[in-house]
Structure formats: structure tokens, C-alpha cells
Amino acid sequence: MTHADAQWWRTAVIYQIYPRSFADASGDGIGDLRGITAKLDDLAALGVDAIWLSPFYVSPQKDAGYDVADFTDVDPLFGTLADFDEMTARAHALGLRVIVDIVPNHSSDQHVWFQQALEAAPGSPERARYVFRDGKGVDGNEPPNNWNSVFGGPAWTRTTNPDGSAGPWYLHLFDTSQPDFNWENDEVLEEFDRVLRFWLDRGADGFRVDVAHGLVKQPGLPDFSPDDDANSMGGVEGPMAPYWAQEGVHAIWRRWRAVVDEYDGDRILAAEAWVVPLSRMAKWVRPDEMHQAFNFAYLETHWQAADLRAVIDESIAAFGAVGAPSTWVLSNHDVVRHASRLALTAENPQGHGIGPRFEGLPDPVVGLRRARAASALMLALPGSAYIYQGEELGLPESIDMPDEARQDPTWFRTEGERYGRDGCRVPLPWTADAPAYGFSPSGEAWLPQPEAWAELARENQQGVGSSTLTMYQEALRLRREQGLASAELTWIDGLPNGVLGFHVGDVEVYAVVGEGASLPLPVGQVLLASAPVTDTIPADTTVWLRS
Ligand code: NOJ
């Protein structure tokens, strides 16, 4: 990479690829690395700067790959290391950086270390890599504390001793199949240095760090009862859970920063840290820690003008205070897609998901309209933005998925009470009239694709002026051309309720957010509009103007 690219991440648009659902070259119904390589030209044409891939490592796939059995190899489902190299080379040739996911809070229970731990005696070095504790109560029958798994049910599972008797318990903040590592153990620290170097040596430009607010637990592992309205990843005001955002995690990120800084090309660390408020999250991106943190406060903000203005100000101030860029994100593989979420009429905590029984289902027309307006607003904001695969097509959540098709551990661990995240993970539609909408040559798809997605297929939107894909392409082109991502934002005051307006560089952005609100179209050349405008900008519409 050239010198001119230094600090590329401050302004980058990073496209999240969920490999299972992006493009399937092998025909088994699950996306793979060769499928990604074949479609990279489309992403370069879209105008993004980097791709981030959710895990493609060896895994029993109990949590769609976030249960890693070997951190330095590719699961045969997704291909081989050679496929990774080929994909990376092609991405780099197209000017796209490649960010991989790293999952340090836990491994799969099939990881060789956990298997060794189960076979070893209590108190052994093999067990010390994970968090084993004796149970409470008669014969240790009860879990060591009252912590619940993010996916529902207890965060502890009891082991069986080699002689068949009941043994100690192990901690898993997520599924039973995802035992938590003990980050006070030097072997764990050293092993992850190795994993980082392995991917950096292969050309990765950085890491999205899974559960970056976890890893270190409060000494003594005290009981904790979360707020009822806590989202599943801990992002809520109020008492901090003894397993989230402990001070000790920061030493780990400083260590990791030193490792990535050994490499040229400005490689990055991006934190998945569900921490509130933003001023606290900003600790993750202090100058000697990570480069970026996902702005979940922004993602979780309702479609309300005052709330959006407040979170934009808070983000720029909080990240700016530590010299980091703000990031912006509206969708990912853990949340209801924003083309549905922004039109929900009832609360839906992160991770719960929506399905046919949910009371408060979105009007799809309103949802898409708001999603386009929200995306056009986001892509005008200074800093770095994340796009989740399919949002550039305006894909909604898949709501009517049959129960039998669901695969998220959340669905199973709550016995169907929470739908979980399958609805945002459905394989992409590429061509309307091909099997599996062009996702897979065999017509297989690991989750069913809604029929209504045919008309949203990428091919149908390509080159169509009014399409969501064209709007994204134009927004990214203008964002780059106008230098919006490195410009300063200043608000335009005195606008009607429900209307946001700001200057960013030479561009004026107006977002009419409130129901019933509208704004006479200000003077200037319309550069981008998320919906048709006449002499008025109607509700749920964002417009970029050159003044
Ligand atoms: C966050 C990931 O984004 C999510 O998909 C996963 O289930 C958990 N971390 C556990 O790794």
C-alpha cells in the first residue's frame, strides 16, 4: 500500500461479507471464499474501500462460525487457505482491503485445547486455559454463579469426569459449544499473538474483534442480575455486568496494537464492543488501543430527528476526544435489517429477532423508504461507515421463515421464544430468474430466500436510476469526490421539527425524518435524493445538495 493511503481507515467504507450467505461457488448451498472472489468486482464497482469477512475458520458451525475450532485454517465449507490467498490477492488488485474476524472470547468446544482440557485433571494447565469452577450446592449440582448466556439459559455447563462422575462446570457467555477462554493465562495471550500474525502475514489488513468488551471477567465471578431491558450483548445504561467492559481488557488491546503496528500498510483493529455510553466505548479506541469501534449507539437510535442529531453529536465528540474517527453502522448479521427495523411498531431488543408472531411487524414500503433515507444520511457523515451485505439492495429482514429452517442458537436456547438472527442472514439474491436467485449454481440455500426478493436481485437494480443499489453507488462516489468523510459537520439550525440539516464540506444534507414533516426544497443542485423530490422534500427522505 502506498504512503498516501496512511490512515485509510479514518474515512473508509467497509463492506461486511457474511461468507455463508454471500455467494456459493461449490453448490452446497453455503457461500464460500471462491464465491466471494468471483463477486469482488461488484464490490469494487459499488465503491467500497474494504471488505470485512465474518468467520470462515474451521468450526462445527454451532454459532455460524463464531465457534472456532482452529483459528488458523479455513473450514472446508468455505474452501482452503489457498482460496483465501487468491481472494486477498484479487481484493488487493482491485484496491480493496481485507479485514478478517477474530474471535478471542471463546473457542469451539471442538478446539483441541478444550478437548485436552476435558481429558485433563481439574487444576491442570490444560484446564487453566478456560474458566472451570466447582458448582455450588449439594454435590456441586448448581452452577458456580447466576450468569446467563447471551443466547438464553445458564452461562455454565457441567462436565463429566473421565470416570463418569459429574465434574466442575465451565463458563460460556454464548452457546454451550463456546467455552470462554481464561485471559489471565499467558498461553492464551501468546496463542492469539500467533493467530494475529498468521493472518497479517497472509496479507490481512486488519481484524474485526469479536466481543471486544468481554474476555476479562470480574475477579470472584460475582452474581449479577441484568436489567430487564438489557440487550443481549450488554449495551445498556445501568450496572455493568461483571463480564463486560472490565478494565483488564485494555491491556490486551494495547498488546494487540503493538502486534499490528509491527506490520506496514496501516493494519487495523475494529472493536465489537457493546458498551454505553459512547464516552466509555471511546476507551477502546484510545491512541494505543484499537483504531475503530462499531457505533452501536447509532445503530440503535430510533428514526427520530432529535435522537439522531444527539447521537451524531455525541459520537463525533466522544470518538474525537480520543483522536479516533467516528464510525457509523445501521445493519449487521446480529440485528434486524434496517429496512425492517426502522419501521417496527414495537420494541425489539437486539438479538431477539422478528418473525410471524412478533407484534409490531413493519410496513415494508415504509421500511424501505426509511432505510434509503437513513443510509443516505449515514453515508454523508464524517468518519468511517460500515455496510452489511444486502443493504445496498434494500433487503428487508426475512420474517416468514418457517420455524424448521431456523438455525440460530438463540432460537433453540430460548425454545423459540426469541426468533434470533436468522432473518438477517439469508443468502443474497444476485439474479432474479436463476436458481436460488443466483446465490448458488445448484439452487440450494442454507436458509430459504423469500420470493419477494426476486425483484430486489442485484442484476435487476444494476444501472436502474431509481434503484437502491444505484443510490448507494452514487452516495459512495459523491462521498469520495466531495471528501465528505474527512470534512467537518456543522448543523443548520432553524429547520422545522423532524428535519435535520447540516453542512459537510461543500454539501448540504437534509433528512426529513418525522412523520408528517416536510421541507421546501432549499436552493441548490440536488446531488442525491433517497426518494423523488419536487419543490418539497417529503417525510422519510434524505437529500444532498450542492449549495
Ligand atoms: C458477536 C458476533 O457478531 C455474533 O454473531 C456471535 O454470535 C457472538 N459475538 C459470539 O461470538
Coordinates of C-alpha atoms and ligand atoms in Angstrom, one line a residue:
M1 CA 0.0 0.0 0.0
T2 CA 1.3 3.5 -0.7
H3 CA 2.0 6.2 1.7
A4 CA -1.0 8.2 0.5
D5 CA -3.2 5.5 2.0
A6 CA -1.9 6.1 5.5
Q7 CA -4.9 6.2 7.9
W8 CA -7.2 5.0 5.2
W9 CA -9.5 3.6 8.0
R10 CA -10.5 7.1 9.2
T11 CA -12.7 7.6 6.2
A12 CA -13.2 4.1 4.8
V13 CA -16.5 2.5 3.8
I14 CA -16.2 -1.1 4.9
Y15 CA -18.5 -3.8 3.5
Q16 CA -19.4 -6.7 5.7
I17 CA -19.4 -10.0 3.9
Y18 CA -21.2 -12.8 5.8
P19 CA -19.5 -15.6 3.9
R20 CA -22.2 -18.3 4.4
S21 CA -24.7 -16.0 2.6
F22 CA -22.8 -14.0 0.1
A23 CA -22.1 -16.3 -2.9
D24 CA -21.8 -20.1 -3.2
A25 CA -19.3 -21.3 -5.8
S26 CA -19.3 -25.0 -4.7
G27 CA -23.1 -25.5 -5.0
D28 CA -23.6 -26.9 -1.5
G29 CA -25.9 -24.1 -0.5
I30 CA -23.4 -22.3 1.7
G31 CA -21.4 -19.4 0.5
D32 CA -17.6 -19.8 0.2
L33 CA -14.4 -17.9 -0.5
R34 CA -14.3 -18.7 -4.2
G35 CA -17.8 -17.3 -4.4
I36 CA -16.6 -14.1 -2.8
T37 CA -13.6 -13.9 -5.2
A38 CA -15.9 -14.2 -8.2
K39 CA -18.0 -11.2 -7.0
L40 CA -15.3 -8.8 -5.8
D41 CA -15.6 -6.8 -9.0
D42 CA -19.2 -6.0 -8.0
L43 CA -18.0 -4.6 -4.7
A44 CA -15.3 -2.6 -6.3
A45 CA -17.9 -1.2 -8.6
L46 CA -20.1 -0.3 -5.7
G47 CA -17.3 1.9 -4.5
V48 CA -16.3 0.5 -1.0
D49 CA -12.8 0.6 0.3
A50 CA -12.6 -2.6 2.3
I51 CA -14.3 -5.9 3.0
W52 CA -14.7 -7.5 6.4
L53 CA -15.4 -11.2 6.4
S54 CA -17.3 -12.8 9.3
P55 CA -15.5 -16.1 10.3
F56 CA -14.6 -18.7 7.8
Y57 CA -12.4 -20.8 10.1
V58 CA -12.6 -24.4 11.0
S59 CA -15.8 -24.7 13.0
P60 CA -18.7 -27.1 13.8
Q61 CA -20.9 -24.1 12.9
K62 CA -22.9 -24.2 16.1
D63 CA -22.9 -20.4 16.0
A64 CA -22.5 -19.9 12.3
G65 CA -18.7 -20.0 12.6
Y66 CA -18.3 -17.8 15.7
D67 CA -17.4 -21.2 17.4
V68 CA -13.9 -21.6 16.1
A69 CA -12.1 -25.0 16.3
D70 CA -9.0 -23.9 14.5
F71 CA -8.2 -20.2 14.3
T72 CA -5.6 -20.5 11.6
D73 CA -7.3 -22.7 9.0
V74 CA -10.2 -22.4 6.6
D75 CA -13.2 -24.6 7.1
P76 CA -13.7 -26.9 4.1
L77 CA -17.2 -25.5 3.9
F78 CA -15.7 -22.2 2.8
G79 CA -12.6 -23.5 0.9
T80 CA -8.9 -23.6 1.7
L81 CA -6.1 -21.3 2.7
A82 CA -5.2 -21.1 -1.0
D83 CA -8.7 -19.8 -1.7
F84 CA -8.1 -17.2 1.0
D85 CA -4.9 -16.1 -0.6
E86 CA -6.5 -15.9 -4.0
M87 CA -9.4 -13.9 -2.7
T88 CA -7.0 -11.5 -0.9
A89 CA -4.8 -11.1 -3.9
R90 CA -7.8 -10.3 -6.1
A91 CA -9.2 -7.8 -3.5
H92 CA -5.9 -6.0 -3.3
A93 CA -5.6 -5.9 -7.0
L94 CA -9.0 -4.1 -7.0
G95 CA -7.8 -1.7 -4.3
L96 CA -10.0 -3.3 -1.6
R97 CA -8.5 -4.0 1.8
V98 CA -9.4 -7.3 3.6
I99 CA -10.4 -7.3 7.3
V100 CA -10.9 -10.7 8.9
D101 CA -12.8 -11.5 12.1
I102 CA -11.0 -12.7 15.2
V103 CA -13.0 -14.4 18.0
P104 CA -10.9 -14.2 21.2
N105 CA -13.5 -14.5 23.9
H106 CA -14.1 -18.2 23.3
S107 CA -13.3 -21.2 21.1
S108 CA -15.5 -24.1 19.9
D109 CA -15.8 -27.0 22.4
Q110 CA -14.2 -28.9 19.5
H111 CA -11.0 -26.9 19.7
V112 CA -8.0 -29.1 20.6
W113 CA -7.4 -27.1 23.7
F114 CA -10.9 -27.6 25.0
Q115 CA -10.7 -31.3 24.2
Q116 CA -7.4 -31.5 26.1
A117 CA -8.9 -29.6 29.0
L118 CA -11.8 -32.1 29.3
E119 CA -9.4 -35.0 29.3
A120 CA -7.1 -33.4 31.8
A121 CA -7.5 -33.3 35.6
P122 CA -9.0 -30.4 37.4
G123 CA -6.3 -27.9 38.3
S124 CA -4.1 -28.9 35.3
P125 CA -2.5 -26.4 32.9
E126 CA -4.9 -27.6 30.1
R127 CA -7.9 -26.6 32.2
A128 CA -6.3 -23.3 33.1
R129 CA -6.8 -22.0 29.5
Y130 CA -10.6 -21.9 30.1
V131 CA -12.8 -21.0 33.0
F132 CA -13.7 -24.1 35.0
R133 CA -15.2 -23.8 38.5
D134 CA -16.8 -26.2 41.0
G135 CA -20.5 -26.0 41.3
K136 CA -22.5 -24.7 44.3
G137 CA -25.0 -26.7 46.5
V138 CA -25.1 -30.3 47.3
D139 CA -22.5 -32.2 45.2
G140 CA -21.8 -29.1 43.2
N141 CA -25.2 -29.5 41.5
E142 CA -25.8 -25.8 40.9
P143 CA -23.8 -23.5 38.6
P144 CA -21.0 -21.5 40.2
N145 CA -22.9 -18.3 39.8
N146 CA -26.2 -17.0 38.3
W147 CA -24.9 -15.7 34.9
N148 CA -27.0 -16.2 31.9
S149 CA -25.8 -16.9 28.4
V150 CA -26.3 -14.1 25.8
F151 CA -28.3 -16.7 23.8
G152 CA -30.5 -17.6 26.8
G153 CA -30.2 -20.2 29.5
P154 CA -27.4 -20.6 32.0
A155 CA -23.8 -19.5 31.1
W156 CA -22.4 -22.7 32.7
T157 CA -22.3 -26.3 31.6
R158 CA -21.3 -29.1 33.9
T159 CA -18.5 -31.5 32.8
T160 CA -18.3 -35.2 33.3
N161 CA -15.2 -36.6 34.8
P162 CA -13.2 -39.4 33.0
D163 CA -14.7 -41.9 35.5
G164 CA -18.2 -40.9 34.6
S165 CA -18.9 -38.8 37.7
A166 CA -20.2 -35.2 37.5
G167 CA -17.3 -32.8 37.4
P168 CA -16.8 -29.0 37.5
W169 CA -18.6 -26.5 35.3
Y170 CA -17.2 -24.4 32.5
L171 CA -18.2 -20.8 31.6
H172 CA -19.7 -19.9 28.2
L173 CA -21.2 -16.5 27.8
F174 CA -22.6 -17.7 24.5
D175 CA -23.6 -21.3 23.5
T176 CA -22.6 -24.4 25.4
S177 CA -20.4 -25.2 22.5
Q178 CA -18.4 -21.9 23.0
P179 CA -16.3 -22.2 26.2
D180 CA -14.8 -18.9 27.3
F181 CA -11.0 -18.6 27.4
N182 CA -9.2 -17.5 30.5
W183 CA -7.4 -14.4 29.5
E184 CA -5.3 -14.4 32.7
N185 CA -3.4 -17.3 31.2
D186 CA -0.2 -16.5 29.3
E187 CA -0.7 -19.3 26.9
V188 CA -3.9 -17.8 25.7
L189 CA -2.3 -14.4 25.2
E190 CA 0.6 -15.9 23.3
E191 CA -1.7 -18.1 21.1
F192 CA -3.6 -15.0 20.0
D193 CA -0.4 -13.1 19.1
R194 CA 0.3 -16.1 16.9
V195 CA -3.2 -16.0 15.3
L196 CA -2.9 -12.3 14.6
R197 CA 0.5 -12.7 13.0
F198 CA -0.7 -15.7 10.9
W199 CA -3.4 -13.6 9.2
L200 CA -1.2 -10.4 9.0
D201 CA 1.5 -12.5 7.3
R202 CA -1.1 -13.7 4.8
G203 CA -2.0 -10.2 3.9
A204 CA -5.0 -9.3 6.1
D205 CA -5.3 -5.6 6.5
G206 CA -6.9 -5.8 10.0
F207 CA -9.3 -7.5 12.3
R208 CA -12.8 -7.0 13.5
V209 CA -12.5 -8.1 17.1
D210 CA -15.5 -10.2 18.3
V211 CA -16.9 -9.4 21.8
A212 CA -14.1 -6.9 22.5
H213 CA -15.9 -5.9 25.7
G214 CA -15.7 -9.4 27.0
L215 CA -12.6 -11.6 27.6
V216 CA -11.8 -10.4 31.2
K217 CA -14.2 -11.3 34.0
Q218 CA -14.5 -9.6 37.3
P219 CA -12.4 -11.4 39.9
G220 CA -14.5 -13.8 42.0
L221 CA -17.2 -14.0 39.3
P222 CA -19.9 -12.4 41.4
D223 CA -23.6 -13.0 40.7
F224 CA -25.4 -10.5 38.5
S225 CA -29.0 -9.8 37.6
P226 CA -29.2 -7.7 34.4
D227 CA -31.7 -5.0 33.7
D228 CA -34.8 -6.4 32.0
D229 CA -34.2 -4.1 29.1
A230 CA -30.6 -5.0 28.7
N231 CA -29.8 -6.0 25.1
S232 CA -28.2 -9.4 24.8
M233 CA -24.7 -8.0 24.2
G234 CA -24.8 -5.8 27.3
G235 CA -25.3 -2.4 25.6
V236 CA -27.4 -0.7 28.2
E237 CA -27.0 2.0 30.9
G238 CA -27.0 0.9 34.4
P239 CA -24.9 -1.5 36.4
M240 CA -22.2 -3.1 34.3
A241 CA -22.2 -6.8 34.2
P242 CA -19.2 -8.4 35.8
Y243 CA -18.3 -10.0 32.4
W244 CA -18.5 -6.9 30.2
A245 CA -16.1 -3.9 29.9
Q246 CA -13.7 -4.8 32.7
E247 CA -10.7 -2.6 32.9
G248 CA -8.3 -5.5 32.2
V249 CA -9.4 -5.8 28.6
H250 CA -7.5 -2.7 27.7
A251 CA -4.1 -4.2 28.4
I252 CA -4.9 -6.9 25.8
W253 CA -5.8 -4.3 23.2
R254 CA -2.6 -2.5 23.8
R255 CA -0.7 -5.7 23.3
W256 CA -2.6 -6.4 20.1
R257 CA -2.0 -2.9 18.8
A258 CA 1.8 -3.4 19.3
V259 CA 1.5 -6.6 17.1
V260 CA -0.4 -5.0 14.2
D261 CA 1.9 -2.0 14.4
E262 CA 4.8 -4.3 13.6
Y263 CA 3.4 -4.5 10.0
D264 CA 3.4 -2.0 7.3
G265 CA 0.3 -0.8 5.5
D266 CA -1.6 0.7 8.4
R267 CA -3.4 -2.5 9.5
I268 CA -6.3 -2.0 11.9
L269 CA -8.3 -3.4 14.8
A270 CA -12.0 -2.7 15.0
A271 CA -13.9 -3.4 18.2
E272 CA -17.2 -5.1 18.5
A273 CA -17.8 -3.6 22.0
W274 CA -21.4 -3.2 23.1
V275 CA -20.5 -0.6 25.7
V276 CA -22.5 2.5 26.7
P277 CA -22.3 5.5 26.8
L278 CA -20.2 6.3 23.8
S279 CA -17.7 8.2 26.0
R280 CA -17.0 4.9 27.7
M281 CA -16.8 3.0 24.4
A282 CA -14.2 5.5 23.3
K283 CA -11.7 3.9 25.7
W284 CA -11.4 1.1 23.1
V285 CA -10.1 3.5 20.5
R286 CA -7.5 5.4 22.6
P287 CA -4.4 6.0 20.5
D288 CA -2.6 2.9 21.7
E289 CA -5.6 0.6 21.6
M290 CA -7.9 -0.1 18.6
H291 CA -8.5 2.1 15.5
Q292 CA -12.2 1.9 15.4
A293 CA -15.2 0.7 17.3
F294 CA -18.6 -0.1 15.9
N295 CA -21.0 2.7 16.8
F296 CA -23.9 0.6 18.1
A297 CA -25.4 3.6 19.8
Y298 CA -26.0 5.0 16.3
L299 CA -27.4 1.7 15.0
E300 CA -29.8 1.5 18.0
T301 CA -31.1 5.1 17.6
H302 CA -34.8 5.3 16.6
W303 CA -35.8 7.1 13.4
Q304 CA -36.3 10.4 15.3
A305 CA -34.7 13.6 14.3
A306 CA -33.7 14.9 17.7
D307 CA -32.3 11.5 18.8
L308 CA -30.3 11.2 15.6
R309 CA -28.8 14.7 16.0
A310 CA -27.9 13.9 19.6
V311 CA -26.2 10.6 18.8
I312 CA -24.3 12.1 15.9
D313 CA -23.0 14.9 18.1
E314 CA -22.2 12.5 20.9
S315 CA -20.4 10.2 18.6
I316 CA -18.2 12.9 17.0
A317 CA -17.4 14.3 20.4
A318 CA -16.7 11.0 22.2
F319 CA -14.5 9.5 19.5
G320 CA -12.9 12.8 18.6
A321 CA -11.9 13.3 22.3
V322 CA -9.5 10.4 21.9
G323 CA -8.4 11.2 18.4
A324 CA -10.4 8.4 16.7
P325 CA -12.8 8.7 13.8
S326 CA -16.5 8.0 14.5
T327 CA -17.9 5.0 12.8
W328 CA -21.5 4.6 11.5
V329 CA -23.4 1.4 11.1
L330 CA -27.0 0.5 10.5
S331 CA -27.1 -3.3 10.0
N332 CA -25.0 -6.4 10.6
H333 CA -25.5 -10.1 11.0
D334 CA -26.8 -9.8 14.6
V335 CA -29.5 -7.2 14.2
V336 CA -32.8 -6.9 12.3
R337 CA -32.0 -5.4 8.9
H338 CA -32.7 -1.6 9.0
A339 CA -35.1 -1.8 6.0
S340 CA -37.4 -3.6 8.5
R341 CA -36.1 -2.3 11.9
L342 CA -36.8 1.3 11.2
A343 CA -40.5 0.6 10.7
L344 CA -41.1 -1.7 13.7
T345 CA -44.0 -0.6 15.8
A346 CA -43.0 -2.3 19.0
E347 CA -39.7 -2.6 20.9
N348 CA -37.4 -5.5 19.8
P349 CA -34.2 -5.8 21.8
Q350 CA -31.0 -6.6 19.9
G351 CA -30.6 -10.4 19.3
H352 CA -34.3 -11.2 19.8
G353 CA -35.2 -11.0 16.1
I354 CA -38.6 -10.9 14.5
G355 CA -40.9 -13.5 13.0
P356 CA -44.6 -14.0 12.2
R357 CA -45.6 -13.9 15.9
F358 CA -43.9 -10.6 16.6
E359 CA -46.5 -7.9 17.4
G360 CA -45.2 -4.7 15.7
L361 CA -44.2 -6.0 12.3
P362 CA -43.0 -3.4 9.8
D363 CA -44.8 -2.0 6.8
P364 CA -42.3 -3.0 4.1
V365 CA -42.8 0.1 2.0
V366 CA -42.2 2.5 4.9
G367 CA -39.3 0.3 6.0
L368 CA -37.5 0.6 2.6
R369 CA -38.2 4.3 2.3
R370 CA -36.7 4.9 5.7
A371 CA -33.8 2.6 5.1
R372 CA -32.9 4.5 2.0
A373 CA -33.2 7.8 3.8
A374 CA -31.2 6.5 6.8
S375 CA -28.4 5.1 4.5
A376 CA -28.2 8.4 2.6
L377 CA -27.9 10.2 5.9
M378 CA -25.2 7.8 7.3
L379 CA -23.1 7.9 4.1
A380 CA -22.8 11.7 4.4
L381 CA -21.4 11.6 7.9
P382 CA -17.7 12.3 8.5
G383 CA -15.8 9.2 9.6
S384 CA -15.9 5.6 8.6
A385 CA -19.1 3.7 7.6
Y386 CA -20.0 0.0 7.6
I387 CA -22.4 -1.5 5.1
Y388 CA -23.8 -5.0 5.7
Q389 CA -24.2 -7.2 2.6
G390 CA -27.6 -6.8 1.0
E391 CA -28.4 -3.4 2.5
E392 CA -27.3 -1.9 -0.8
L393 CA -30.2 -3.8 -2.4
G394 CA -32.7 -2.6 0.2
L395 CA -33.2 -6.2 1.6
P396 CA -35.6 -6.4 4.4
E397 CA -35.5 -9.0 7.2
S398 CA -36.8 -12.4 6.2
I399 CA -39.8 -12.5 8.6
D400 CA -41.9 -15.5 7.4
M401 CA -39.1 -18.1 7.6
P402 CA -40.5 -21.5 8.7
D403 CA -39.6 -22.5 12.2
E404 CA -37.9 -25.7 10.9
A405 CA -35.5 -23.6 8.9
R406 CA -34.2 -21.5 11.8
Q407 CA -30.6 -22.2 12.9
D408 CA -29.6 -19.5 15.4
P409 CA -28.7 -21.0 18.8
T410 CA -30.8 -18.2 20.3
W411 CA -33.9 -19.9 18.8
F412 CA -33.0 -23.2 20.3
R413 CA -31.8 -22.0 23.7
T414 CA -35.0 -20.0 24.3
E415 CA -37.2 -22.7 22.9
G416 CA -38.5 -20.5 20.2
E417 CA -39.3 -17.6 22.5
R418 CA -36.8 -15.4 20.6
Y419 CA -36.5 -15.8 16.9
G420 CA -32.9 -14.8 16.9
R421 CA -30.8 -13.6 13.9
D422 CA -31.5 -15.9 11.0
G423 CA -33.8 -13.3 9.4
C424 CA -30.9 -11.0 8.6
R425 CA -28.6 -13.9 7.4
V426 CA -30.5 -15.1 4.3
P427 CA -28.4 -15.7 1.2
L428 CA -28.2 -12.8 -1.2
P429 CA -30.3 -12.6 -4.4
W430 CA -28.0 -11.9 -7.4
T431 CA -30.2 -12.7 -10.4
A432 CA -34.0 -12.8 -10.4
D433 CA -34.6 -15.8 -12.6
A434 CA -31.7 -18.1 -11.6
P435 CA -31.9 -20.9 -9.1
A436 CA -31.5 -19.6 -5.6
Y437 CA -31.6 -16.1 -7.3
G438 CA -28.0 -16.7 -8.4
F439 CA -26.6 -17.4 -5.0
S440 CA -25.7 -21.0 -5.7
P441 CA -25.4 -22.8 -9.1
S442 CA -27.3 -25.8 -7.5
G443 CA -30.3 -23.8 -6.3
E444 CA -29.5 -24.7 -2.7
A445 CA -29.6 -22.1 0.0
W446 CA -28.9 -22.9 3.7
L447 CA -31.8 -20.5 4.7
P448 CA -34.8 -20.1 2.4
Q449 CA -34.9 -16.9 0.4
P450 CA -38.2 -15.0 0.4
E451 CA -40.0 -15.0 -3.0
A452 CA -40.3 -11.2 -2.8
W453 CA -36.5 -11.0 -3.1
A454 CA -36.6 -11.8 -6.8
E455 CA -37.3 -8.2 -7.7
L456 CA -34.5 -7.0 -5.4
A457 CA -31.9 -9.1 -7.1
R458 CA -28.7 -7.2 -7.8
E459 CA -29.0 -7.7 -11.6
N460 CA -32.4 -6.1 -11.6
Q461 CA -31.1 -3.0 -9.8
Q462 CA -27.8 -2.6 -11.8
G463 CA -28.0 0.6 -13.9
V464 CA -31.5 1.4 -12.8
G465 CA -31.6 5.1 -11.8
S466 CA -34.2 4.7 -9.1
S467 CA -32.7 1.5 -7.5
T468 CA -31.3 1.3 -4.0
L469 CA -28.1 -0.1 -5.5
T470 CA -27.7 3.0 -7.7
M471 CA -28.3 5.2 -4.7
Y472 CA -25.6 3.5 -2.7
Q473 CA -23.2 3.7 -5.7
E474 CA -23.9 7.4 -6.2
A475 CA -23.6 8.1 -2.5
L476 CA -20.2 6.4 -2.3
R477 CA -18.9 8.1 -5.4
L478 CA -20.0 11.6 -4.2
R479 CA -18.7 10.9 -0.7
R480 CA -15.3 10.3 -2.1
E481 CA -15.4 13.0 -4.7
Q482 CA -16.6 15.6 -2.2
G483 CA -14.3 14.4 0.6
L484 CA -17.3 14.2 3.0
A485 CA -15.7 11.6 5.3
S486 CA -12.9 14.0 6.3
A487 CA -15.0 17.2 6.3
E488 CA -16.4 18.9 9.3
L489 CA -20.1 18.7 10.1
T490 CA -22.0 21.9 11.1
W491 CA -25.7 21.9 11.8
I492 CA -28.2 24.1 10.1
D493 CA -30.5 25.4 12.7
G494 CA -34.0 26.8 12.5
L495 CA -35.4 23.9 10.5
P496 CA -38.9 22.5 11.2
N497 CA -39.4 19.8 13.8
G498 CA -38.5 16.4 12.4
V499 CA -35.9 17.8 9.9
L500 CA -32.1 17.5 10.2
G501 CA -29.8 19.7 8.2
F502 CA -26.1 20.1 8.1
H503 CA -23.2 21.2 6.0
V504 CA -20.4 18.8 5.4
G505 CA -17.7 20.1 3.1
D506 CA -19.5 21.9 0.2
V507 CA -22.6 19.7 0.5
E508 CA -25.8 20.4 2.4
V509 CA -27.6 17.4 3.7
Y510 CA -31.3 17.4 4.7
A511 CA -33.0 14.5 6.2
V512 CA -36.8 14.7 6.8
V513 CA -37.3 12.2 9.5
G514 CA -40.5 12.9 11.3
E515 CA -43.8 11.5 10.1
G516 CA -45.9 14.4 8.7
A517 CA -42.8 16.6 8.4
S518 CA -41.6 18.1 5.1
L519 CA -39.3 20.8 3.9
P520 CA -39.5 23.2 1.0
L521 CA -36.6 22.2 -1.2
P522 CA -33.7 24.6 -0.5
V523 CA -31.9 26.3 -3.4
G524 CA -29.1 24.3 -4.9
Q525 CA -28.2 21.4 -7.2
V526 CA -29.7 18.1 -6.0
L527 CA -26.7 15.6 -5.9
L528 CA -28.5 12.7 -4.3
A529 CA -32.1 12.0 -3.2
S530 CA -33.2 8.9 -1.4
A531 CA -36.8 9.3 -2.8
P532 CA -38.2 11.6 -5.5
V533 CA -38.4 15.3 -4.5
T534 CA -40.4 18.1 -6.2
D535 CA -40.3 21.5 -4.7
T536 CA -40.7 19.8 -1.3
I537 CA -38.7 17.1 0.5
P538 CA -41.3 14.7 1.8
A539 CA -41.1 12.7 5.0
D540 CA -38.5 9.8 5.3
T541 CA -36.3 11.3 2.6
T542 CA -32.7 12.5 2.6
V543 CA -31.3 14.9 0.0
W544 CA -27.8 16.0 -0.7
L545 CA -27.5 19.4 -2.3
R546 CA -24.6 21.5 -3.6
S547 CA -25.3 25.0 -2.3
Ligands
NOJ1 C1 -20.8 -11.4 18.2 C2 -21.0 -11.9 16.8 O1 -21.2 -10.9 16.0 C3 -22.2 -12.9 16.9 O2 -22.7 -13.3 15.7 C4 -21.7 -14.1 17.8 O3 -22.8 -14.9 18.0 C5 -21.2 -13.6 19.1 N1 -20.3 -12.5 19.0 C6 -20.4 -14.8 19.8 O4 -19.2 -14.9 19.1

